[in-house]
């Protein structure tokens, strides 16, 4: 528009809808052109009241702060661990699939019994991985790689000592365990043959636990993924050779697992070497330093963390075994239905545990750096993303019910039982995700005594009383007690997180290092 025609313009309708007078002054013309586009049609902007503005500002601040959280860093750690966790069941599935092609079904039963015993045994030793991640992550967060190496040396010594103890005592412990689990004499004999070979993998398995803890403490989850995938791939290949080609039966399955574990341990050593070079560990810590670490290192802290984690894991295993036993008392159909639902629940657990590992690693690093802001930010990032995944898994379970039931069983009675109790599978990811994440945070922070105490309280004060009171509801009552147990753990650990924050005790340096 030509500038000279500006003074011939008329003002737009005002807020009441009346036509304004012609403007002839430059000031009125400028005020007209300064109006925002929407005001030409709708009149001047109406200001919101103070409460509405406060809410809008709060939402804007929350959204901007959430976007600033370290989501990429959390996912970079959680993604490889999710893939590694998902690959874990492949070893047992490979053994079962290969043996399923043999003539005698006793081989399958023997490997199932032996694999369950060793899964229980090695799971009880998983504190070696978690404890190593905590102490190494804290040392590296404090920019003290030599201390991290000392903690690694102590963890490795403890792992090989426990492995030697398992091998020495296996002539007494394994027959007792097999007699409890296997009732059929033929299955028991084959299971004993399997166990007598599989036990010699203990040094490799426990050593790999320690090295995996070191790699997670260094925030190198890709190396852990490589180790896990390599072990499972080698095991599957050797299963094919030993079982189907050499026809070694259950002994072949055990030999394949042992070879895969030791080859995986060698790969873990190479990963340790490359990760140590990246932080210039060998320049700072001489080769003989591990001897002084064993003599003068802070064994009290490491042993305290591992003791608490061992007790916590034992209590958790008791809950799962108690759940299975009570389901068996309700009949074979109920036992089979619960087993299927638990296996499906583990699918979501594998995914959610990836974020628990990420929270564990980042919490250890933040505690070592004495950075409370980083601890809170990484905790919120892990919890928020894992919460979305838990809801997504619940929705998938809900809408995929026909498919999952069809996939897991063909028995009509078991299908009906699974459908009857399927609602609890959909609920579990949403209520359990929080205790998984708090587990990771407290393990990384070294607050393992709180984990132990609250786990014991949840079992004695919540799970067992709930099961006792809800026995008239049969299996529904058992599942309610199981769900309430996870809710109690989530609430209690959330309270403990709040209490440590209020008391400013995340960085406590007293002798009771893990107390809030």
Tab-separated table of N, CA and C in Angstrom, residues 211-212 214-215 218 220 222-227 264-278:
chain	number	residue	atom	x	y	z
A	211	UNK	N	32.985	-58.737	35.152
A	211	UNK	CA	33.414	-57.907	34.032
A	211	UNK	C	32.244	-57.144	33.423
A	212	UNK	N	31.064	-57.735	33.427
A	212	UNK	CA	29.879	-57.008	32.956
A	212	UNK	C	29.561	-55.837	33.874
A	214	UNK	N	31.792	-54.172	35.579
A	214	UNK	CA	32.800	-53.161	35.252
A	214	UNK	C	32.382	-52.359	34.012
A	215	UNK	N	31.947	-53.060	32.968
A	215	UNK	CA	31.582	-52.395	31.718
A	215	UNK	C	30.358	-51.500	31.898
A	218	UNK	N	31.374	-48.356	33.581
A	218	UNK	CA	32.006	-47.457	32.623
A	218	UNK	C	31.022	-46.903	31.598
A	220	UNK	N	29.438	-48.699	29.270
A	220	UNK	CA	29.731	-49.364	28.003
A	220	UNK	C	28.771	-50.542	27.805
A	222	UNK	N	27.180	-51.559	25.223
A	222	UNK	CA	27.311	-52.268	23.950
A	222	UNK	C	28.246	-53.466	24.111
A	223	UNK	N	29.293	-53.313	24.902
A	223	UNK	CA	30.190	-54.441	25.161
A	223	UNK	C	29.444	-55.580	25.868
A	224	UNK	N	28.579	-55.205	26.809
A	224	UNK	CA	27.794	-56.233	27.501
A	224	UNK	C	26.861	-56.946	26.528
A	225	UNK	N	26.278	-56.202	25.603
A	225	UNK	CA	25.426	-56.804	24.575
A	225	UNK	C	26.222	-57.778	23.714
A	226	UNK	N	27.434	-57.389	23.334
A	226	UNK	CA	28.275	-58.265	22.515
A	226	UNK	C	28.572	-59.568	23.257
A	227	UNK	N	28.902	-59.470	24.534
A	227	UNK	CA	29.224	-60.662	25.326
A	227	UNK	C	28.018	-61.597	25.409
A	264	UNK	N	32.669	-66.869	26.157
A	264	UNK	CA	32.115	-65.561	26.502
A	264	UNK	C	32.982	-64.826	27.510
A	265	UNK	N	33.572	-65.566	28.453
A	265	UNK	CA	34.463	-64.949	29.432
A	265	UNK	C	35.719	-64.396	28.748
A	266	UNK	N	36.234	-65.109	27.753
A	266	UNK	CA	37.393	-64.609	27.003
A	266	UNK	C	37.035	-63.321	26.267
A	267	UNK	N	35.863	-63.289	25.663
A	267	UNK	CA	35.409	-62.073	24.980
A	267	UNK	C	35.252	-60.932	25.978
A	268	UNK	N	34.754	-61.246	27.166
A	268	UNK	CA	34.616	-60.219	28.203
A	268	UNK	C	35.978	-59.665	28.616
A	269	UNK	N	37.002	-60.515	28.652
A	269	UNK	CA	38.353	-60.038	28.985
A	269	UNK	C	38.870	-59.069	27.926
A	270	UNK	N	38.624	-59.387	26.651
A	270	UNK	CA	39.023	-58.468	25.586
A	270	UNK	C	38.273	-57.138	25.714
A	271	UNK	N	36.979	-57.189	26.021
A	271	UNK	CA	36.213	-55.959	26.200
A	271	UNK	C	36.750	-55.141	27.377
A	272	UNK	N	37.132	-55.832	28.444
A	272	UNK	CA	37.739	-55.134	29.586
A	272	UNK	C	39.039	-54.453	29.172
A	273	UNK	N	39.845	-55.127	28.398
A	273	UNK	CA	41.127	-54.566	27.984
A	273	UNK	C	40.930	-53.286	27.171
A	274	UNK	N	40.016	-53.323	26.207
A	274	UNK	CA	39.794	-52.142	25.370
A	274	UNK	C	39.157	-51.009	26.176
A	275	UNK	N	38.251	-51.335	27.074
A	275	UNK	CA	37.638	-50.284	27.889
A	275	UNK	C	38.660	-49.670	28.843
A	276	UNK	N	39.572	-50.484	29.373
A	276	UNK	CA	40.604	-49.963	30.270
A	276	UNK	C	41.575	-49.054	29.524
A	277	UNK	N	41.878	-49.382	28.268
A	277	UNK	CA	42.758	-48.521	27.478
A	277	UNK	C	42.093	-47.167	27.214
A	278	UNK	N	40.770	-47.163	27.050
A	278	UNK	CA	40.077	-45.915	26.757
A	278	UNK	C	40.156	-44.922	27.921
